[in-house]
């Protein structure tokens, strides 16, 4: 174990309260990173928008207007900061309290924290949770990483490769708290699950179509971000047995997910990682996924699930018919070997060692 004990300030996503689901996978990622580092003896404080909840560690809530999610601003060549911005307010808090910490860890996919990197008296580690979506972010990622070579991490090689300076980004992978997920040997009855924000880039319509064709019920878990899109899906596949289960806590989600025959992941964008995939594996649930971004690095075709060409509903249907070829214990084994909090905590700690030593 590392002898040095760091005091770390984590700055959450400014698009929504921690625990609300608006931030997508980054909410779980931040909390798991905190757990992994606390387990190694470090101290973590989380700063997050007002209304946030977490059981992991000390939380400071900051008021202000939320940022717009970057996935709704694809191609943007300008930066938007609302009046009384929560992002601005969180970074004012960070500036005022920076001397109590050894390092600040930013989870916002936003221009401002990157821009602020040289103005702070403490090192800032940046977690870039999505692929390159806009020229304005891409350019600021480049400028920052050229000046601070180890400052920016992403989950996967596939995510890094979408950025102009992708070869300069640190590939950090991911870890989840496996004690929170129970392995389920067999599905209760044939059924499919879909987990994620209900928003066009996540491609729920293809999963609904596959459910309609196969006759499998599809249980949908996640926040409805785009109500019109959700209504449209229900209207387009009237014969599909779709069950909307709401946005659940990790404990409830894993319990329901574990009963499924498979998780369908049908993203229509370059999925930077796909937390839901490793959560499914932890429950012993194989993943039938579009061959997109980070998911190509996660799903082992024919072993822990199937990779299907993006947009190919017939491919999904064929994969669903072959699910009995998958040994569910292989899914759990993969996540234990590659995505445990211990392995990830070691990696995060080494990254911080480097940033703090070289600062
Ligand atoms: N999630 C959840 N409860 C739900 C549905 C989803 O907590 O009912 C979480 C899930 O655990 C995962 C996140 O939502 O961490 C979705 O993340 P993913 O990386 O799959 O996609 P993103 O939303 O980041 O694009």
GROMACS .gro file of C-alpha atoms and ligand atoms in nm:
model
  384
    1UNK     CA    1   0.000   0.000   0.000
    2UNK     CA    2   0.108   0.354  -0.077
    3UNK     CA    3   0.253   0.530   0.230
    4UNK     CA    4   0.121   0.871   0.127
    5UNK     CA    5  -0.239   0.949   0.214
    6UNK     CA    6  -0.394   1.202  -0.015
    7UNK     CA    7  -0.674   1.450   0.052
    8UNK     CA    8  -0.882   1.456  -0.264
    9UNK     CA    9  -1.161   1.685  -0.381
   10UNK     CA   10  -1.395   1.525  -0.638
   11UNK     CA   11  -1.602   1.764  -0.848
   12UNK     CA   12  -1.913   1.593  -0.982
   13UNK     CA   13  -2.090   1.648  -1.312
   14UNK     CA   14  -2.271   1.985  -1.330
   15UNK     CA   15  -2.555   1.851  -1.549
   16UNK     CA   16  -2.759   1.711  -1.260
   17UNK     CA   17  -2.763   1.614  -0.895
   18UNK     CA   18  -2.556   1.313  -0.799
   19UNK     CA   19  -2.802   1.023  -0.761
   20UNK     CA   20  -3.056   1.169  -1.006
   21UNK     CA   21  -2.943   0.970  -1.309
   22UNK     CA   22  -2.914   1.280  -1.529
   23UNK     CA   23  -2.536   1.242  -1.529
   24UNK     CA   24  -2.556   0.883  -1.659
   25UNK     CA   25  -2.266   0.647  -1.590
   26UNK     CA   26  -2.039   0.920  -1.454
   27UNK     CA   27  -2.243   0.928  -1.130
   28UNK     CA   28  -2.155   0.566  -1.052
   29UNK     CA   29  -1.800   0.613  -1.178
   30UNK     CA   30  -1.735   0.903  -0.939
   31UNK     CA   31  -1.873   0.715  -0.640
   32UNK     CA   32  -1.678   0.401  -0.723
   33UNK     CA   33  -1.358   0.601  -0.766
   34UNK     CA   34  -1.418   0.752  -0.421
   35UNK     CA   35  -1.477   0.407  -0.271
   36UNK     CA   36  -1.166   0.264  -0.437
   37UNK     CA   37  -0.944   0.544  -0.303
   38UNK     CA   38  -1.097   0.552   0.045
   39UNK     CA   39  -1.031   0.176   0.066
   40UNK     CA   40  -0.665   0.259   0.007
   41UNK     CA   41  -0.661   0.505   0.297
   42UNK     CA   42  -0.711   0.834   0.113
   43UNK     CA   43  -0.961   1.102   0.212
   44UNK     CA   44  -1.226   1.212  -0.035
   45UNK     CA   45  -1.473   1.500  -0.031
   46UNK     CA   46  -1.733   1.523  -0.306
   47UNK     CA   47  -1.866   1.854  -0.436
   48UNK     CA   48  -2.188   1.821  -0.632
   49UNK     CA   49  -2.496   2.022  -0.731
   50UNK     CA   50  -2.768   2.089  -0.476
   51UNK     CA   51  -3.005   1.794  -0.430
   52UNK     CA   52  -2.723   1.538  -0.458
   53UNK     CA   53  -2.708   1.227  -0.241
   54UNK     CA   54  -2.432   0.976  -0.175
   55UNK     CA   55  -2.353   0.733   0.101
   56UNK     CA   56  -1.988   0.708   0.008
   57UNK     CA   57  -1.825   1.005   0.181
   58UNK     CA   58  -1.857   1.371   0.281
   59UNK     CA   59  -2.067   1.565   0.033
   60UNK     CA   60  -2.076   1.942  -0.015
   61UNK     CA   61  -2.375   2.068  -0.212
   62UNK     CA   62  -2.352   2.373  -0.433
   63UNK     CA   63  -2.646   2.576  -0.563
   64UNK     CA   64  -2.679   2.707  -0.916
   65UNK     CA   65  -2.818   2.644  -1.262
   66UNK     CA   66  -2.721   2.312  -1.423
   67UNK     CA   67  -2.517   2.283  -1.741
   68UNK     CA   68  -2.677   2.142  -2.055
   69UNK     CA   69  -2.569   1.782  -2.124
   70UNK     CA   70  -2.291   1.770  -2.383
   71UNK     CA   71  -2.465   1.494  -2.579
   72UNK     CA   72  -2.737   1.744  -2.671
   73UNK     CA   73  -2.473   1.990  -2.797
   74UNK     CA   74  -2.302   1.774  -3.057
   75UNK     CA   75  -2.091   1.982  -3.296
   76UNK     CA   76  -2.102   2.292  -3.074
   77UNK     CA   77  -1.841   2.555  -3.144
   78UNK     CA   78  -1.930   2.774  -2.851
   79UNK     CA   79  -1.936   2.734  -2.473
   80UNK     CA   80  -2.256   2.799  -2.280
   81UNK     CA   81  -2.258   2.900  -1.914
   82UNK     CA   82  -2.593   2.999  -1.768
   83UNK     CA   83  -2.643   3.285  -1.525
   84UNK     CA   84  -2.551   3.164  -1.172
   85UNK     CA   85  -2.392   2.852  -1.315
   86UNK     CA   86  -2.346   2.558  -1.078
   87UNK     CA   87  -2.027   2.469  -1.266
   88UNK     CA   88  -1.885   2.815  -1.199
   89UNK     CA   89  -1.997   2.796  -0.835
   90UNK     CA   90  -1.841   2.451  -0.785
   91UNK     CA   91  -1.509   2.575  -0.920
   92UNK     CA   92  -1.524   2.887  -0.703
   93UNK     CA   93  -1.559   2.651  -0.407
   94UNK     CA   94  -1.265   2.448  -0.537
   95UNK     CA   95  -1.053   2.761  -0.574
   96UNK     CA   96  -1.132   2.876  -0.220
   97UNK     CA   97  -1.067   2.537  -0.059
   98UNK     CA   98  -0.790   2.398  -0.283
   99UNK     CA   99  -0.521   2.433  -0.014
  100UNK     CA  100  -0.694   2.172   0.201
  101UNK     CA  101  -0.638   1.914  -0.075
  102UNK     CA  102  -0.352   1.744  -0.258
  103UNK     CA  103  -0.540   1.704  -0.584
  104UNK     CA  104  -0.873   1.797  -0.745
  105UNK     CA  105  -1.053   1.538  -0.957
  106UNK     CA  106  -1.289   1.679  -1.221
  107UNK     CA  107  -1.580   1.472  -1.359
  108UNK     CA  108  -1.741   1.744  -1.574
  109UNK     CA  109  -1.734   1.693  -1.948
  110UNK     CA  110  -1.699   2.066  -1.991
  111UNK     CA  111  -1.469   2.336  -2.120
  112UNK     CA  112  -1.432   2.546  -1.802
  113UNK     CA  113  -1.251   2.300  -1.569
  114UNK     CA  114  -1.002   2.215  -1.845
  115UNK     CA  115  -0.939   2.585  -1.907
  116UNK     CA  116  -0.885   2.644  -1.534
  117UNK     CA  117  -0.611   2.379  -1.501
  118UNK     CA  118  -0.310   2.619  -1.519
  119UNK     CA  119  -0.470   2.873  -1.284
  120UNK     CA  120  -0.487   2.643  -0.980
  121UNK     CA  121  -0.219   2.584  -0.721
  122UNK     CA  122  -0.304   2.218  -0.700
  123UNK     CA  123  -0.293   1.951  -0.972
  124UNK     CA  124  -0.624   1.875  -1.144
  125UNK     CA  125  -0.703   1.529  -1.280
  126UNK     CA  126  -0.974   1.529  -1.545
  127UNK     CA  127  -1.207   1.238  -1.618
  128UNK     CA  128  -1.345   1.266  -1.970
  129UNK     CA  129  -1.645   1.032  -1.968
  130UNK     CA  130  -1.769   1.067  -2.324
  131UNK     CA  131  -1.622   1.057  -2.671
  132UNK     CA  132  -1.528   1.371  -2.862
  133UNK     CA  133  -1.860   1.538  -2.940
  134UNK     CA  134  -1.776   1.896  -3.032
  135UNK     CA  135  -1.485   2.096  -3.176
  136UNK     CA  136  -1.482   2.333  -2.878
  137UNK     CA  137  -1.424   2.050  -2.627
  138UNK     CA  138  -1.187   1.863  -2.855
  139UNK     CA  139  -0.964   2.169  -2.888
  140UNK     CA  140  -0.962   2.237  -2.513
  141UNK     CA  141  -0.875   1.871  -2.442
  142UNK     CA  142  -0.579   1.910  -2.681
  143UNK     CA  143  -0.459   2.237  -2.530
  144UNK     CA  144  -0.480   2.098  -2.177
  145UNK     CA  145  -0.312   1.766  -2.242
  146UNK     CA  146  -0.030   1.931  -2.439
  147UNK     CA  147   0.047   2.153  -2.142
  148UNK     CA  148  -0.026   1.890  -1.871
  149UNK     CA  149   0.064   1.557  -2.032
  150UNK     CA  150  -0.091   1.328  -1.768
  151UNK     CA  151  -0.388   1.539  -1.668
  152UNK     CA  152  -0.665   1.375  -1.871
  153UNK     CA  153  -0.796   1.020  -1.848
  154UNK     CA  154  -1.064   0.832  -2.038
  155UNK     CA  155  -1.212   0.485  -1.990
  156UNK     CA  156  -1.115   0.312  -2.310
  157UNK     CA  157  -0.887   0.324  -2.614
  158UNK     CA  158  -1.196   0.362  -2.833
  159UNK     CA  159  -1.299   0.676  -2.646
  160UNK     CA  160  -0.946   0.821  -2.664
  161UNK     CA  161  -0.930   0.761  -3.039
  162UNK     CA  162  -1.224   0.994  -3.103
  163UNK     CA  163  -1.015   1.294  -2.982
  164UNK     CA  164  -0.764   1.476  -3.203
  165UNK     CA  165  -0.495   1.419  -2.939
  166UNK     CA  166  -0.624   1.078  -2.833
  167UNK     CA  167  -0.276   0.926  -2.820
  168UNK     CA  168  -0.189   1.167  -2.537
  169UNK     CA  169  -0.482   1.064  -2.316
  170UNK     CA  170  -0.438   0.819  -2.028
  171UNK     CA  171  -0.651   0.503  -2.056
  172UNK     CA  172  -0.781   0.435  -1.709
  173UNK     CA  173  -1.048   0.164  -1.743
  174UNK     CA  174  -1.309   0.135  -1.471
  175UNK     CA  175  -1.398  -0.049  -1.155
  176UNK     CA  176  -1.721  -0.136  -0.978
  177UNK     CA  177  -1.795  -0.246  -0.625
  178UNK     CA  178  -1.856  -0.617  -0.682
  179UNK     CA  179  -1.988  -0.669  -0.330
  180UNK     CA  180  -2.301  -0.481  -0.441
  181UNK     CA  181  -2.390  -0.729  -0.717
  182UNK     CA  182  -2.517  -1.084  -0.667
  183UNK     CA  183  -2.438  -1.350  -0.922
  184UNK     CA  184  -2.756  -1.517  -1.057
  185UNK     CA  185  -2.698  -1.858  -1.210
  186UNK     CA  186  -3.013  -1.876  -1.421
  187UNK     CA  187  -3.273  -1.624  -1.540
  188UNK     CA  188  -3.608  -1.665  -1.363
  189UNK     CA  189  -3.784  -1.673  -1.701
  190UNK     CA  190  -3.678  -1.563  -2.048
  191UNK     CA  191  -3.659  -1.184  -2.050
  192UNK     CA  192  -3.437  -0.904  -2.176
  193UNK     CA  193  -3.315  -0.595  -1.997
  194UNK     CA  194  -3.216  -0.251  -2.125
  195UNK     CA  195  -3.042  -0.005  -1.893
  196UNK     CA  196  -2.966   0.360  -1.960
  197UNK     CA  197  -3.085   0.713  -2.005
  198UNK     CA  198  -3.386   0.712  -2.241
  199UNK     CA  199  -3.245   0.949  -2.497
  200UNK     CA  200  -3.196   0.906  -2.877
  201UNK     CA  201  -2.818   0.841  -2.866
  202UNK     CA  202  -2.885   0.529  -2.658
  203UNK     CA  203  -3.097   0.366  -2.934
  204UNK     CA  204  -3.373   0.207  -2.727
  205UNK     CA  205  -3.595   0.171  -3.036
  206UNK     CA  206  -3.373  -0.108  -3.173
  207UNK     CA  207  -3.402  -0.305  -2.849
  208UNK     CA  208  -3.781  -0.257  -2.858
  209UNK     CA  209  -3.791  -0.387  -3.215
  210UNK     CA  210  -3.583  -0.691  -3.121
  211UNK     CA  211  -3.818  -0.756  -2.827
  212UNK     CA  212  -4.118  -0.733  -3.057
  213UNK     CA  213  -3.969  -0.980  -3.307
  214UNK     CA  214  -3.849  -1.235  -3.052
  215UNK     CA  215  -4.150  -1.210  -2.821
  216UNK     CA  216  -3.918  -1.166  -2.519
  217UNK     CA  217  -4.042  -0.914  -2.263
  218UNK     CA  218  -3.806  -0.613  -2.238
  219UNK     CA  219  -3.755  -0.453  -1.896
  220UNK     CA  220  -3.631  -0.096  -1.927
  221UNK     CA  221  -3.441   0.071  -1.643
  222UNK     CA  222  -3.335   0.433  -1.645
  223UNK     CA  223  -3.425   0.797  -1.644
  224UNK     CA  224  -3.659   0.921  -1.918
  225UNK     CA  225  -3.464   1.220  -2.051
  226UNK     CA  226  -3.665   1.258  -2.369
  227UNK     CA  227  -4.036   1.195  -2.310
  228UNK     CA  228  -4.137   1.243  -2.674
  229UNK     CA  229  -3.880   0.989  -2.788
  230UNK     CA  230  -4.010   0.738  -2.534
  231UNK     CA  231  -4.374   0.789  -2.647
  232UNK     CA  232  -4.263   0.739  -3.006
  233UNK     CA  233  -4.097   0.406  -2.926
  234UNK     CA  234  -4.406   0.276  -2.751
  235UNK     CA  235  -4.623   0.378  -3.047
  236UNK     CA  236  -4.385   0.227  -3.304
  237UNK     CA  237  -4.372  -0.121  -3.148
  238UNK     CA  238  -4.723  -0.188  -3.019
  239UNK     CA  239  -4.670  -0.565  -3.007
  240UNK     CA  240  -4.351  -0.542  -2.801
  241UNK     CA  241  -4.390  -0.632  -2.435
  242UNK     CA  242  -4.217  -0.326  -2.288
  243UNK     CA  243  -4.202  -0.278  -1.912
  244UNK     CA  244  -4.072   0.057  -1.792
  245UNK     CA  245  -3.930  -0.004  -1.443
  246UNK     CA  246  -3.811   0.347  -1.354
  247UNK     CA  247  -3.471   0.471  -1.241
  248UNK     CA  248  -3.358   0.238  -0.963
  249UNK     CA  249  -3.084   0.245  -0.703
  250UNK     CA  250  -2.786   0.018  -0.772
  251UNK     CA  251  -2.915  -0.232  -0.515
  252UNK     CA  252  -3.259  -0.261  -0.673
  253UNK     CA  253  -3.122  -0.247  -1.027
  254UNK     CA  254  -2.882  -0.537  -0.978
  255UNK     CA  255  -3.156  -0.748  -0.821
  256UNK     CA  256  -3.385  -0.701  -1.120
  257UNK     CA  257  -3.108  -0.715  -1.379
  258UNK     CA  258  -2.979  -1.048  -1.247
  259UNK     CA  259  -3.307  -1.219  -1.338
  260UNK     CA  260  -3.265  -1.137  -1.709
  261UNK     CA  261  -3.150  -1.363  -1.992
  262UNK     CA  262  -2.941  -1.079  -2.138
  263UNK     CA  263  -2.879  -0.706  -2.133
  264UNK     CA  264  -2.928  -0.535  -2.470
  265UNK     CA  265  -2.701  -0.236  -2.536
  266UNK     CA  266  -2.795  -0.058  -2.855
  267UNK     CA  267  -2.615   0.278  -2.858
  268UNK     CA  268  -2.628   0.492  -3.172
  269UNK     CA  269  -2.315   0.688  -3.072
  270UNK     CA  270  -1.957   0.595  -2.986
  271UNK     CA  271  -2.021   0.462  -2.635
  272UNK     CA  272  -1.718   0.573  -2.431
  273UNK     CA  273  -1.755   0.279  -2.198
  274UNK     CA  274  -2.100   0.149  -2.102
  275UNK     CA  275  -2.119   0.097  -1.724
  276UNK     CA  276  -2.436  -0.106  -1.762
  277UNK     CA  277  -2.237  -0.380  -1.939
  278UNK     CA  278  -2.005  -0.451  -1.648
  279UNK     CA  279  -2.292  -0.424  -1.401
  280UNK     CA  280  -2.475  -0.693  -1.600
  281UNK     CA  281  -2.164  -0.914  -1.601
  282UNK     CA  282  -2.138  -0.878  -1.225
  283UNK     CA  283  -2.488  -1.030  -1.202
  284UNK     CA  284  -2.395  -1.309  -1.446
  285UNK     CA  285  -2.597  -1.155  -1.727
  286UNK     CA  286  -2.452  -1.172  -2.081
  287UNK     CA  287  -2.451  -0.857  -2.294
  288UNK     CA  288  -2.581  -0.836  -2.649
  289UNK     CA  289  -2.435  -0.513  -2.773
  290UNK     CA  290  -2.377  -0.305  -3.077
  291UNK     CA  291  -2.012  -0.306  -3.165
  292UNK     CA  292  -1.964   0.052  -3.053
  293UNK     CA  293  -1.672   0.228  -2.885
  294UNK     CA  294  -1.573   0.092  -2.546
  295UNK     CA  295  -1.822  -0.193  -2.565
  296UNK     CA  296  -1.595  -0.361  -2.821
  297UNK     CA  297  -1.326  -0.372  -2.550
  298UNK     CA  298  -1.565  -0.505  -2.286
  299UNK     CA  299  -1.784  -0.774  -2.444
  300UNK     CA  300  -1.605  -1.097  -2.545
  301UNK     CA  301  -1.799  -1.216  -2.849
  302UNK     CA  302  -1.932  -1.570  -2.794
  303UNK     CA  303  -1.797  -1.584  -2.437
  304UNK     CA  304  -1.962  -1.311  -2.230
  305UNK     CA  305  -2.209  -1.191  -2.490
  306UNK     CA  306  -2.234  -1.098  -2.855
  307UNK     CA  307  -2.119  -0.796  -3.055
  308UNK     CA  308  -2.350  -0.696  -3.337
  309UNK     CA  309  -2.303  -0.439  -3.612
  310UNK     CA  310  -2.448  -0.101  -3.508
  311UNK     CA  311  -2.808  -0.066  -3.626
  312UNK     CA  312  -2.853  -0.434  -3.714
  313UNK     CA  313  -3.173  -0.545  -3.540
  314UNK     CA  314  -3.153  -0.880  -3.724
  315UNK     CA  315  -2.809  -0.922  -3.566
  316UNK     CA  316  -2.959  -0.862  -3.223
  317UNK     CA  317  -3.231  -1.118  -3.291
  318UNK     CA  318  -2.978  -1.378  -3.403
  319UNK     CA  319  -2.764  -1.317  -3.094
  320UNK     CA  320  -3.066  -1.351  -2.867
  321UNK     CA  321  -3.134  -1.694  -3.023
  322UNK     CA  322  -2.780  -1.803  -2.926
  323UNK     CA  323  -2.784  -1.696  -2.563
  324UNK     CA  324  -2.778  -2.055  -2.435
  325UNK     CA  325  -2.418  -2.078  -2.561
  326UNK     CA  326  -2.303  -1.837  -2.291
  327UNK     CA  327  -2.185  -1.960  -1.953
  328UNK     CA  328  -2.307  -1.695  -1.707
  329UNK     CA  329  -2.020  -1.760  -1.468
  330UNK     CA  330  -1.777  -1.643  -1.740
  331UNK     CA  331  -1.945  -1.301  -1.722
  332UNK     CA  332  -1.889  -1.270  -1.348
  333UNK     CA  333  -1.532  -1.397  -1.387
  334UNK     CA  334  -1.450  -1.135  -1.649
  335UNK     CA  335  -1.568  -0.850  -1.431
  336UNK     CA  336  -1.381  -0.986  -1.129
  337UNK     CA  337  -1.058  -1.013  -1.327
  338UNK     CA  338  -1.077  -0.680  -1.510
  339UNK     CA  339  -1.307  -0.437  -1.331
  340UNK     CA  340  -1.265  -0.477  -0.955
  341UNK     CA  341  -1.230  -0.171  -0.732
  342UNK     CA  342  -0.893  -0.296  -0.608
  343UNK     CA  343  -0.738  -0.309  -0.953
  344UNK     CA  344  -0.892   0.024  -1.048
  345UNK     CA  345  -0.794   0.189  -0.718
  346UNK     CA  346  -0.429   0.093  -0.779
  347UNK     CA  347  -0.443   0.249  -1.122
  348UNK     CA  348  -0.606   0.571  -0.999
  349UNK     CA  349  -0.356   0.599  -0.714
  350UNK     CA  350  -0.058   0.563  -0.951
  351UNK     CA  351  -0.207   0.828  -1.175
  352UNK     CA  352  -0.246   1.069  -0.881
  353UNK     CA  353   0.107   0.990  -0.756
  354UNK     CA  354   0.241   1.101  -1.090
  355UNK     CA  355   0.032   1.420  -1.107
  356UNK     CA  356   0.116   1.521  -0.751
  357UNK     CA  357   0.488   1.440  -0.778
  358UNK     CA  358   0.533   1.624  -1.108
  359UNK     CA  359   0.329   1.930  -1.014
  360LIG     N1  360  -2.861   0.336  -1.378
  360LIG     C1  361  -2.912   0.330  -1.249
  360LIG     N2  362  -3.043   0.294  -1.231
  360LIG     C2  363  -3.124   0.262  -1.335
  360LIG     C3  364  -3.070   0.267  -1.466
  360LIG     C4  365  -2.939   0.306  -1.484
  360LIG     O1  366  -2.842   0.355  -1.151
  360LIG     O2  367  -3.241   0.229  -1.312
  360LIG     C5  368  -2.719   0.375  -1.397
  360LIG     C6  369  -2.631   0.256  -1.426
  360LIG     O3  370  -2.591   0.196  -1.307
  360LIG     C7  371  -2.514   0.317  -1.502
  360LIG     C8  372  -2.573   0.442  -1.563
  360LIG     O4  373  -2.704   0.458  -1.510
  360LIG     O5  374  -2.409   0.351  -1.414
  360LIG     C9  375  -2.573   0.437  -1.714
  360LIG     O6  376  -2.440   0.448  -1.752
  360LIG     P1  377  -2.380   0.403  -1.893
  360LIG     O7  378  -2.231   0.419  -1.883
  360LIG     O8  379  -2.430   0.268  -1.930
  360LIG     O9  380  -2.439   0.511  -1.995
  360LIG     P2  381  -2.440   0.674  -1.997
  360LIG    O10  382  -2.572   0.715  -1.935
  360LIG    O11  383  -2.322   0.722  -1.917
  360LIG    O12  384  -2.433   0.711  -2.142
   0.00000   0.00000   0.00000
